PDB file of C-alpha atoms in Angstrom:
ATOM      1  CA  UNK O  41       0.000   0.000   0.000  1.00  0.00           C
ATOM      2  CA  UNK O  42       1.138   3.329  -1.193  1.00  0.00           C
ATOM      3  CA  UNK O  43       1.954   6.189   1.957  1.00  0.00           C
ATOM      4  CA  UNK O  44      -0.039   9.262   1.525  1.00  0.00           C
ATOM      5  CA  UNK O  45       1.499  12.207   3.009  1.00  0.00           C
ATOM      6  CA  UNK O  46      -0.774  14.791   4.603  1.00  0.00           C
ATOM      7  CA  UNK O  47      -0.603  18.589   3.275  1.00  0.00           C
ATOM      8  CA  UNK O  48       1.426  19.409   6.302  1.00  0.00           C
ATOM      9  CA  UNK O  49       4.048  16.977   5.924  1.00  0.00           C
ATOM     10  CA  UNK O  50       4.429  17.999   2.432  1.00  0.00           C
ATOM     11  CA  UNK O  51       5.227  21.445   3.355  1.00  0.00           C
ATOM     12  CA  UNK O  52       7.454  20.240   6.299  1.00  0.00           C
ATOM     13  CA  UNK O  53       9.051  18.424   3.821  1.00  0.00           C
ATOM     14  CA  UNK O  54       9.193  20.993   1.198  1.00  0.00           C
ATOM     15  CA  UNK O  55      10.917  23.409   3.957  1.00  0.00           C
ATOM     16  CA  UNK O  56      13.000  21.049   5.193  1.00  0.00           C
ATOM     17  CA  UNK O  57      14.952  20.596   0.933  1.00  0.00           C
ATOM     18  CA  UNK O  58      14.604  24.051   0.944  1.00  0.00           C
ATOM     19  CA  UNK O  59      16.742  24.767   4.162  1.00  0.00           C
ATOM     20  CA  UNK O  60      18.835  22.063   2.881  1.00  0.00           C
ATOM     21  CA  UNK O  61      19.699  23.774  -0.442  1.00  0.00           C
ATOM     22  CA  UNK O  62      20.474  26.791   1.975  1.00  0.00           C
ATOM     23  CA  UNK O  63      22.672  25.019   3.753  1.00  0.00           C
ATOM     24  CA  UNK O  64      24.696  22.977   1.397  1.00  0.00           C
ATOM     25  CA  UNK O  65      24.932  25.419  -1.567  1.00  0.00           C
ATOM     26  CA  UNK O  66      27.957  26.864   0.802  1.00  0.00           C
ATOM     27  CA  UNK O  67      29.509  23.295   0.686  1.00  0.00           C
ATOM     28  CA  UNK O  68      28.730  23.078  -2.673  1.00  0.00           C
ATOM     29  CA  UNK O  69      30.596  26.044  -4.235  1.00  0.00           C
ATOM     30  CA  UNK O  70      33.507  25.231  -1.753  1.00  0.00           C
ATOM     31  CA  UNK O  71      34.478  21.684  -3.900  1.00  0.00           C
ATOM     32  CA  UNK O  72      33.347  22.927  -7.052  1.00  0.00           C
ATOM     33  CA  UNK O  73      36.006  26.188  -6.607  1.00  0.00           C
ATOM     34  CA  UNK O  74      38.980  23.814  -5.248  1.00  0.00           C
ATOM     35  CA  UNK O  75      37.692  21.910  -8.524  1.00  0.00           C
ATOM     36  CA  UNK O  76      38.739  24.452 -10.989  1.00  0.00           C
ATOM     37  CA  UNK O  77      42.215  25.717 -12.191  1.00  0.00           C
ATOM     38  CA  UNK O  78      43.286  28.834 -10.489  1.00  0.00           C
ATOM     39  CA  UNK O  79      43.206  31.398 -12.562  1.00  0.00           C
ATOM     40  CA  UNK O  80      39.297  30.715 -13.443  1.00  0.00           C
ATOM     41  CA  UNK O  81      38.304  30.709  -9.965  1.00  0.00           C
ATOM     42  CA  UNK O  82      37.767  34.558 -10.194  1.00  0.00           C
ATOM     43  CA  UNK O  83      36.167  34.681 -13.643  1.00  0.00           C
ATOM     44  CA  UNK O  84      33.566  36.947 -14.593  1.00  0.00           C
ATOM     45  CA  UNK O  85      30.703  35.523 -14.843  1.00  0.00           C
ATOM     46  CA  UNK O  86      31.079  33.433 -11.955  1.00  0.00           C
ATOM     47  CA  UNK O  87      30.594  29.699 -13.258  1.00  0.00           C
ATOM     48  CA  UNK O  88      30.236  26.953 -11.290  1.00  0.00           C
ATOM     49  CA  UNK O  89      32.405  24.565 -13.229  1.00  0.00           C
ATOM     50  CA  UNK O  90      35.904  25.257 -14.662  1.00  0.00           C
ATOM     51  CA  UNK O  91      36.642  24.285 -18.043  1.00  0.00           C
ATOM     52  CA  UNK O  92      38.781  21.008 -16.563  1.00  0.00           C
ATOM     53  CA  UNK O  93      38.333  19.201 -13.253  1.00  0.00           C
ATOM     54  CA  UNK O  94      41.795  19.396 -11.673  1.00  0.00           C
ATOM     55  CA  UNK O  95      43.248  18.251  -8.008  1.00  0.00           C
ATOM     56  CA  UNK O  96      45.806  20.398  -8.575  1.00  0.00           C
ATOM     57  CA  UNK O  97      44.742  22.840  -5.351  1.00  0.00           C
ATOM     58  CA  UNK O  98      44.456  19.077  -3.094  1.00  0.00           C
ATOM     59  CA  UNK O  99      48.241  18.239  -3.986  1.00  0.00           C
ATOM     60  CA  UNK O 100      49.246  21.980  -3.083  1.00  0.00           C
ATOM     61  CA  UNK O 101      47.733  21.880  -0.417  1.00  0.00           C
ATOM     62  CA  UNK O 102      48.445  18.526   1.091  1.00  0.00           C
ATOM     63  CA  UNK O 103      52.517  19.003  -0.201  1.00  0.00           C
ATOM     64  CA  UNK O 104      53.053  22.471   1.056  1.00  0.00           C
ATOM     65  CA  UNK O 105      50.555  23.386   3.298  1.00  0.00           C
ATOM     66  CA  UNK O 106      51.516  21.344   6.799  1.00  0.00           C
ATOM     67  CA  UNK O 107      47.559  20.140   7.005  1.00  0.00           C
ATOM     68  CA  UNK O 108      48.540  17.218   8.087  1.00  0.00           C
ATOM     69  CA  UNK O 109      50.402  18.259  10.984  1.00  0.00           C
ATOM     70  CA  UNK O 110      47.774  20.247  11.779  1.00  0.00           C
ATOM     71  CA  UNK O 111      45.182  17.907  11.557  1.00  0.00           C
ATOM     72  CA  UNK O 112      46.796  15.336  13.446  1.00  0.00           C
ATOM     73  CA  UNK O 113      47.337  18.268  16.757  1.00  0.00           C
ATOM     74  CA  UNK O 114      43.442  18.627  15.803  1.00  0.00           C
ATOM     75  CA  UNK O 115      42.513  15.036  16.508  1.00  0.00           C
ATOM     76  CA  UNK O 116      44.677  15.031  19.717  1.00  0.00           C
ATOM     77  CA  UNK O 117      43.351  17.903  21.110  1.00  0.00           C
ATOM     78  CA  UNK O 118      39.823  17.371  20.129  1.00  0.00           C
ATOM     79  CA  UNK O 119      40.079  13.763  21.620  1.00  0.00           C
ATOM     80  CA  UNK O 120      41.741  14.697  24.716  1.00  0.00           C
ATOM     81  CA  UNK O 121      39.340  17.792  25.335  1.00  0.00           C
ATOM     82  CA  UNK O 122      36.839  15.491  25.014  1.00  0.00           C
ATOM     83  CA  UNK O 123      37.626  12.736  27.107  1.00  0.00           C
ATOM     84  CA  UNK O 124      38.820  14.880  30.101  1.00  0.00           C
ATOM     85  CA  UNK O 125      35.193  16.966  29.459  1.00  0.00           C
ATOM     86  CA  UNK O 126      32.387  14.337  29.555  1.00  0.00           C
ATOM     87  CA  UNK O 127      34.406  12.198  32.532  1.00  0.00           C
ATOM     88  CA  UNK O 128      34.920  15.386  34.458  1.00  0.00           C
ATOM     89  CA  UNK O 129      31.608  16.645  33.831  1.00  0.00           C
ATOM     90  CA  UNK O 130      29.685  13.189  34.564  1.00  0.00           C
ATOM     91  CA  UNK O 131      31.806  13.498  38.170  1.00  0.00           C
ATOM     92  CA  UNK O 132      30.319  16.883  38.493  1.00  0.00           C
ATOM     93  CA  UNK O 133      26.652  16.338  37.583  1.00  0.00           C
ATOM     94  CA  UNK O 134      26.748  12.925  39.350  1.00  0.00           C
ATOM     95  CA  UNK O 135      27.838  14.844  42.442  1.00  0.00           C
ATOM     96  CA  UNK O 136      25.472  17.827  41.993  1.00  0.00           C
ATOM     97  CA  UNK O 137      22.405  14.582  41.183  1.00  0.00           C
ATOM     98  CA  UNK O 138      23.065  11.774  43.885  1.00  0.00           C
ATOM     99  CA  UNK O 139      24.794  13.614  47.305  1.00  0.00           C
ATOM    100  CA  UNK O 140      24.142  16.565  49.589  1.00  0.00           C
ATOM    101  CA  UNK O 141      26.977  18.839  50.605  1.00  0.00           C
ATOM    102  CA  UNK O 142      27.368  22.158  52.186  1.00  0.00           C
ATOM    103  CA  UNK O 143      26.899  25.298  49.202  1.00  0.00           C
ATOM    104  CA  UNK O 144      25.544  22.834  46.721  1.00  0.00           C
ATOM    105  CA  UNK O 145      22.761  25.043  45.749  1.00  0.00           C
ATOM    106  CA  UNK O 146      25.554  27.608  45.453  1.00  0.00           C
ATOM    107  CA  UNK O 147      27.721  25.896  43.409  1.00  0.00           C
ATOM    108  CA  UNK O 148      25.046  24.295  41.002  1.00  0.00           C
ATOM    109  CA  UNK O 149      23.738  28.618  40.493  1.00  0.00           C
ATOM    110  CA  UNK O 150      27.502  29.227  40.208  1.00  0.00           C
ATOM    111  CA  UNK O 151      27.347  26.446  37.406  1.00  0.00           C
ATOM    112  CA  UNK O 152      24.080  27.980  35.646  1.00  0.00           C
ATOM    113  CA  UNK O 153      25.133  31.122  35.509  1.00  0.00           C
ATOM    114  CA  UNK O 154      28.258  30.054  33.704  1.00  0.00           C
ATOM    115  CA  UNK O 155      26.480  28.775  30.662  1.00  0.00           C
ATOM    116  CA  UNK O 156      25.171  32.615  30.915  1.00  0.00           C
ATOM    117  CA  UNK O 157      28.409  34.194  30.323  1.00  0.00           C
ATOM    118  CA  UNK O 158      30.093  34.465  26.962  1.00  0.00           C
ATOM    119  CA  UNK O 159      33.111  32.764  26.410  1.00  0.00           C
ATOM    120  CA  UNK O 160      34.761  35.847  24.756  1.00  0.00           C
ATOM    121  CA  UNK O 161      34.266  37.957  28.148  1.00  0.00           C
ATOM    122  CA  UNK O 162      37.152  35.071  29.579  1.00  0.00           C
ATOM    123  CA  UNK O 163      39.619  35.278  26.964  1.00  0.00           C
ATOM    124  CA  UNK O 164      41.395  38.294  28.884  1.00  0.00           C
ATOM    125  CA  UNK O 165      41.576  36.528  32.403  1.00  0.00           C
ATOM    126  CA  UNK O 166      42.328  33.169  30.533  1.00  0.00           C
ATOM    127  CA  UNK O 167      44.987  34.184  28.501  1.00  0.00           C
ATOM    128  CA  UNK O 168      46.556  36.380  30.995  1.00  0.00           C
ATOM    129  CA  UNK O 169      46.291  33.233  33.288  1.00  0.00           C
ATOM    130  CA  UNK O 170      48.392  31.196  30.846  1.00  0.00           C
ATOM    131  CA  UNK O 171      51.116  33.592  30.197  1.00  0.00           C
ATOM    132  CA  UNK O 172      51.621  33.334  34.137  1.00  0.00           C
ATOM    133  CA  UNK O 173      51.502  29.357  34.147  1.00  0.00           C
ATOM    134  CA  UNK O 174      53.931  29.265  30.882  1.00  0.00           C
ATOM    135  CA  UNK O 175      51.670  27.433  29.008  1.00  0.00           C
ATOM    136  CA  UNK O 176      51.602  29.560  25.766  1.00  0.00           C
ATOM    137  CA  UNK O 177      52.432  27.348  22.859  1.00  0.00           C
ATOM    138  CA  UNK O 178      51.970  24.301  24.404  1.00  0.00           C
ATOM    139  CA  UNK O 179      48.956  21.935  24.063  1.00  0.00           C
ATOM    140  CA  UNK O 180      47.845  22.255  27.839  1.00  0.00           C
ATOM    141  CA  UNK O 181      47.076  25.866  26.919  1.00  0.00           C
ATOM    142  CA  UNK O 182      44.501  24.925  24.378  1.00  0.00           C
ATOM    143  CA  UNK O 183      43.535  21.433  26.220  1.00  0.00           C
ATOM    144  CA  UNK O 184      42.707  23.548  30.083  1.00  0.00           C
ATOM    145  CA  UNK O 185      40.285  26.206  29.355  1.00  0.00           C
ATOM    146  CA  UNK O 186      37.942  24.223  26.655  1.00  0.00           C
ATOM    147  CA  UNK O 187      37.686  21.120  29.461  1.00  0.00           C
ATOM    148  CA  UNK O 188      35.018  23.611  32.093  1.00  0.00           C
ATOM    149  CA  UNK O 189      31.885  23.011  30.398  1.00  0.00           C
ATOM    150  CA  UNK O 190      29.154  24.270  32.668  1.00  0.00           C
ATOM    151  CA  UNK O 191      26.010  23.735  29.492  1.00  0.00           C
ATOM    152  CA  UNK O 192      27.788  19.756  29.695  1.00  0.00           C
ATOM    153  CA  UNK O 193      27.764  19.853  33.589  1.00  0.00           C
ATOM    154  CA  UNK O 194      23.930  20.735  33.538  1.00  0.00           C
ATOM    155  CA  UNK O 195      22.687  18.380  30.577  1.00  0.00           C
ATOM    156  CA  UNK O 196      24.544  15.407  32.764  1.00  0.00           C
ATOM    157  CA  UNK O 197      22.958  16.787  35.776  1.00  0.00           C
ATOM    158  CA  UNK O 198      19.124  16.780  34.459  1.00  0.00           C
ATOM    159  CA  UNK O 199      19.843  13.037  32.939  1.00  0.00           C
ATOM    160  CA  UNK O 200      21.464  11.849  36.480  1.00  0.00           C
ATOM    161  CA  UNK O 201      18.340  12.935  38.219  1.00  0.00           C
ATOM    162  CA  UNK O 202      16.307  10.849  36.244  1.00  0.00           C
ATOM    163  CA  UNK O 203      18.363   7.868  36.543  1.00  0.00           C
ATOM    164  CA  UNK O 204      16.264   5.211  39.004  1.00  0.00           C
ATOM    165  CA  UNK O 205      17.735   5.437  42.141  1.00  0.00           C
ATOM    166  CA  UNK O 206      16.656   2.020  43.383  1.00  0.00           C
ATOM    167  CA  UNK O 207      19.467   0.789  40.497  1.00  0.00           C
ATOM    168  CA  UNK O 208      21.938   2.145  42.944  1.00  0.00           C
ATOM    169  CA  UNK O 209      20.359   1.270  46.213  1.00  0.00           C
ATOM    170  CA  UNK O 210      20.593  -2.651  45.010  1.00  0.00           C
ATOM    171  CA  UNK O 211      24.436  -2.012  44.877  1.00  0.00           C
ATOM    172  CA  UNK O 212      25.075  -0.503  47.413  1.00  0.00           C
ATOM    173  CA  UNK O 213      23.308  -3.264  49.277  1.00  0.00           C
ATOM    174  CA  UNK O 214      25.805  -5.492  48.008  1.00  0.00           C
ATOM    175  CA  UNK O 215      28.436  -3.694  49.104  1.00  0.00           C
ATOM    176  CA  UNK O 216      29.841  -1.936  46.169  1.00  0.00           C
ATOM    177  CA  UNK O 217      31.367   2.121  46.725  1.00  0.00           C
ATOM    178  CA  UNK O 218      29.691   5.625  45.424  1.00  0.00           C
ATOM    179  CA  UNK O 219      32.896   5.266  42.547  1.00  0.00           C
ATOM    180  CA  UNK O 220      32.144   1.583  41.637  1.00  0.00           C
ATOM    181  CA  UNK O 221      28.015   2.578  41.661  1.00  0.00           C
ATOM    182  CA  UNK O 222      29.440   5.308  38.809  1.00  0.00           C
ATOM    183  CA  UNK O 223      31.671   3.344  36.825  1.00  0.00           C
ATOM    184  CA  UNK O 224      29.961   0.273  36.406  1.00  0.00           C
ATOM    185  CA  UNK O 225      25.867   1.364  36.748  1.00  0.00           C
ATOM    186  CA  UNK O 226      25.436   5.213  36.065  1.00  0.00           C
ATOM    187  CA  UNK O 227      27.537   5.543  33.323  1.00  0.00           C
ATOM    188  CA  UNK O 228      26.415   2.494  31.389  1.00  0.00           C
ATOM    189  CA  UNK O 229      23.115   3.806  31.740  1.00  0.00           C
ATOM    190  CA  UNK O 230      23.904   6.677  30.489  1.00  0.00           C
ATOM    191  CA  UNK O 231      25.949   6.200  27.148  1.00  0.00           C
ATOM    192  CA  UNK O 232      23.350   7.496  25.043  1.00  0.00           C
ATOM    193  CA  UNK O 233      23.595  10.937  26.475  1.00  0.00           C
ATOM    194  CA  UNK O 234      27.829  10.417  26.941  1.00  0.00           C
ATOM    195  CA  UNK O 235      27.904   9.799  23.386  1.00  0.00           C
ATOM    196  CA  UNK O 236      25.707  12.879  22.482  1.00  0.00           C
ATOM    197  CA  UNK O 237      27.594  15.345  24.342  1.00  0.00           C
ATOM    198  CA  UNK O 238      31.115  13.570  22.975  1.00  0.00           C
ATOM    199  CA  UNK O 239      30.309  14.313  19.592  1.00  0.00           C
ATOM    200  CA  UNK O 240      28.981  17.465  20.121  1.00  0.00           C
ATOM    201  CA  UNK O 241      32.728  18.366  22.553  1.00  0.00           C
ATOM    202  CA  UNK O 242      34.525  16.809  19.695  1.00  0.00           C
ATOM    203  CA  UNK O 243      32.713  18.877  16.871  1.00  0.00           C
ATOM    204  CA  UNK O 244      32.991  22.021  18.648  1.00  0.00           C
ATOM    205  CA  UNK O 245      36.790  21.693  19.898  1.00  0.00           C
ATOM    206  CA  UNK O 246      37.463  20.325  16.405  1.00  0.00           C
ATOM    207  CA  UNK O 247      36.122  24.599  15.043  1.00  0.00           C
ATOM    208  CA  UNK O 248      37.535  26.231  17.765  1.00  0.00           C
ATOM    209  CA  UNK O 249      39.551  28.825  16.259  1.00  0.00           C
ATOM    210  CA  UNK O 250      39.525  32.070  18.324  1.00  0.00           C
ATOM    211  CA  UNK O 251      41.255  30.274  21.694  1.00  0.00           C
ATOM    212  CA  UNK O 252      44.418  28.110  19.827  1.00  0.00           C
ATOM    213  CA  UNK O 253      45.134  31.161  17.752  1.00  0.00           C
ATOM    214  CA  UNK O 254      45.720  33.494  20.860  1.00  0.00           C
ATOM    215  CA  UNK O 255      48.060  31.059  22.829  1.00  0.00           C
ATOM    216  CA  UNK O 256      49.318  28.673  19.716  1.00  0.00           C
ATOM    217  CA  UNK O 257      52.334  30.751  17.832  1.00  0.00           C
ATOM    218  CA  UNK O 258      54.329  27.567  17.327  1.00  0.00           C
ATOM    219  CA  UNK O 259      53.916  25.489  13.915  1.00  0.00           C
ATOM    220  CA  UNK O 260      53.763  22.486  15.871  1.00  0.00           C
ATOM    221  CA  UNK O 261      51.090  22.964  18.135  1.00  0.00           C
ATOM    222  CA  UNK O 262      48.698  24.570  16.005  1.00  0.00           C
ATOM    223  CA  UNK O 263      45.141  23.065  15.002  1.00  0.00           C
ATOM    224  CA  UNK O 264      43.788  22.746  11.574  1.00  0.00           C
ATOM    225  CA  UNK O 265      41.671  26.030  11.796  1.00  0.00           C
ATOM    226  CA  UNK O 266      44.631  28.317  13.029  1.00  0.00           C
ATOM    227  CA  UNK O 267      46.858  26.502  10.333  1.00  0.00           C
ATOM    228  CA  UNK O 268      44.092  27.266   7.878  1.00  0.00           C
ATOM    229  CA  UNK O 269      43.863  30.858   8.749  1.00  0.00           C
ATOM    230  CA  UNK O 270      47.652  31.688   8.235  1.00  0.00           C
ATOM    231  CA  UNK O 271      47.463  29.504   4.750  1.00  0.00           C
ATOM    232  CA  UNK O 272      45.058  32.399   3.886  1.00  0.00           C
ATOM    233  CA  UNK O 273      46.910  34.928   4.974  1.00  0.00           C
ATOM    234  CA  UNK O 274      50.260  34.175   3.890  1.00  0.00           C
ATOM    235  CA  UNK O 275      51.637  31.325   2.197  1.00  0.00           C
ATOM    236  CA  UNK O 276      48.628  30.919  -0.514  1.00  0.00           C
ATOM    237  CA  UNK O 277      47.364  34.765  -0.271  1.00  0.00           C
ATOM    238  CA  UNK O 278      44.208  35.033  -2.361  1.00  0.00           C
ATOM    239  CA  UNK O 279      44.760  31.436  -3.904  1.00  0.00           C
ATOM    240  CA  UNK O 280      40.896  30.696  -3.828  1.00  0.00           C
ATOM    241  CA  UNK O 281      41.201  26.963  -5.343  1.00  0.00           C
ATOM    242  CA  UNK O 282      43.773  26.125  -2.873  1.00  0.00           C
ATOM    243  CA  UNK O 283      41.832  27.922  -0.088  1.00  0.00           C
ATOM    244  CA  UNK O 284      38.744  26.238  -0.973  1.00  0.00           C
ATOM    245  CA  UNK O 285      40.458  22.777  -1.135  1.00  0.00           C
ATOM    246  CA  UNK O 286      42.036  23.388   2.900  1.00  0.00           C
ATOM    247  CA  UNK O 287      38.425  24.322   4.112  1.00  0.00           C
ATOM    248  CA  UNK O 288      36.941  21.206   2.320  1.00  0.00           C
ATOM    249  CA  UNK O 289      40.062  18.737   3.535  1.00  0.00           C
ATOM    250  CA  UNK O 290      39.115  20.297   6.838  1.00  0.00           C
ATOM    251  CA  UNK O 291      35.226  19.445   6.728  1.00  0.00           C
ATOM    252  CA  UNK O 292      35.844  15.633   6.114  1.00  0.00           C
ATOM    253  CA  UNK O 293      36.883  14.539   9.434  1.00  0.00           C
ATOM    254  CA  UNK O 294      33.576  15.954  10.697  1.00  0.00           C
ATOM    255  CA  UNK O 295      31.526  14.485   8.010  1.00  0.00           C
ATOM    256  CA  UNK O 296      32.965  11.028   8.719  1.00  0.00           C
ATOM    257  CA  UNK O 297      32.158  11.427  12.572  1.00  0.00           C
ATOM    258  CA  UNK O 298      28.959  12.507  11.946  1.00  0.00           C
ATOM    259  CA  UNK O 299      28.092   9.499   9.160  1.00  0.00           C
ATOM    260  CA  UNK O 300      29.613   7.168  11.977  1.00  0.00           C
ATOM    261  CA  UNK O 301      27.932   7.890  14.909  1.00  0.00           C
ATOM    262  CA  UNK O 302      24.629   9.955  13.546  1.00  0.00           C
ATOM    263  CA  UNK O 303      22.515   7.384  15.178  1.00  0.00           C
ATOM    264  CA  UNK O 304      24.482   7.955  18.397  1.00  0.00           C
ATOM    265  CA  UNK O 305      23.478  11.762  17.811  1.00  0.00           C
ATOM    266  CA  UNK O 306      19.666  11.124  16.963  1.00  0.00           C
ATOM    267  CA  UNK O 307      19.133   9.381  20.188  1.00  0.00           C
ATOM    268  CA  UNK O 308      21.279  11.367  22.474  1.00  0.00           C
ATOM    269  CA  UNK O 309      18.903  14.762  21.222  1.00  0.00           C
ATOM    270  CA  UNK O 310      15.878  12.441  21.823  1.00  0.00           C
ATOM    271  CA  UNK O 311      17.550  11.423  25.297  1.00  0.00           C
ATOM    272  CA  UNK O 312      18.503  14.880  26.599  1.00  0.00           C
ATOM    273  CA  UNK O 313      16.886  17.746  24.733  1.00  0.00           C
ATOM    274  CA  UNK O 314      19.806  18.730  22.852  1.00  0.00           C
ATOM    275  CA  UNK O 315      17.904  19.824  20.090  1.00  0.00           C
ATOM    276  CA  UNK O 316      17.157  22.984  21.165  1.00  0.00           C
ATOM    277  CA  UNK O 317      20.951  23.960  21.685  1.00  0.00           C
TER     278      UNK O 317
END
């Protein structure tokens, strides 16, 4: 039997290929320019398609470009920022969720109001903070400051509550400690969430730009979007193919994350009510 979709759904759906023509024609024009040679990539009329498909831009920038370097500090940095931010944070909520303590209302308001505050208003007091430690140009500089996630603290902290507590009481009937109860009950129970907020940590440490480029000066601690931006500004200048080709080589490791673990995303959003962040 054929589906019949109701008048709204059509038009859901109709908005929904619209916003995702939107979105992708960005994407689009960025591989079809590294596509072209270089000298038709500002050609008037614009065109969408060169006269020749060539990888040319790719090999540049690949050969001359250190992306790989910089992808690699990328992955590191992404992977330990994440790591150090969902355990920390699942301590934190899991605190905040299951025990009573002197100031915890306090601290939990402290923690709110933190996901009120831009992070631009801390660069000053961070960076300054840094420069005092000696940790300019070195990967603990970039690591630190992204690893206090208050918005991560929170989402954990909602999901904990609603966690049955009689899962815990059975264990600790048996004997086993607050940190085994964590380990080996919460935070099983809890991987769809984990695994939302990973991804999301990972995708949004993977774009940080503004915070490596203040404290990362050295070619070997830079990530791929402070690399990127000093391609553009000095070694390939106004090379638009070869531009174009950095910012799409820089897109794929995201794409492939997301393709891998999209199901993880779905039902972390359904889990926690991401989808409104």
């Amino acid at each position: 039997m054929t589906k019949r979709f109701s008048p709204s759904q059509i038009i859901l759906l109709l908005v929904a290929l619209v916003l995702a023509a939107i979105w992708l024609a960005p994407v689009a024009w960025a591989v079809a320019t590294s596509l072209k040679p270089e000298t038709e990539t500002t050609a008037v009329p614009l065109q969408w398609f060169g006269s020749e498909l060539t990888f040319e831009s790719y090999g540049l920038v690949l050969g001359t470009g250190g992306i790989v370097k910089w992808a690699i500090n990328s992955t590191v940095t992404a992977v330990i920022v994440t790591f150090m931010t969902v355990l920390f944070s699942a301590m934190a909520a899991y605190g905040f969720a299951r025990t009573q303590f002197r100031g915890q209302r306090v601290l939990l308001a402290l923690i709110l109001a933190g996901i009120m505050v831009p992070p631009q208003v801390l660069i000053a007091p961070l960076f300054a903070e840094m420069v005092s430690l000696g940790l300019v140009d070195t990967w603990w500089a970039i690591i630190l400051p992204q690893v206090a996630a208050p918005l991560i603290v929170f989402i954990l902290f909602k999901f904990f509550q609603d966690v049955p507590p009689e899962l815990e009481q059975a264990a600790f009937v048996d004997g086993a400690g607050r940190w085994r109860v964590f380990f080996t009950i919460v935070l099983p129970l809890s991987r769809p969430v984990l695994a939302a907020v990973s991804i999301f940590t990972f995708i949004t440490t993977w774009n940080n730009f503004l915070w490596p480029f203040l404290v990362s000066t050295d070619p070997n601690t830079m990530t791929l979007p402070v690399g990127l931006a000093n391609v553009v500004q000095g070694t390939f200048g106004l090379r638009y193919a070869q531009i174009m080709a950095s910012v799409v080589l820089a897109g794929l490791p995201l794409l492939v994350v997301f393709v891998m673990f999209q199901r993880q995303i779905v039902r972390g959003v359904a889990h926690t009510g991401l989808a409104g962040q």
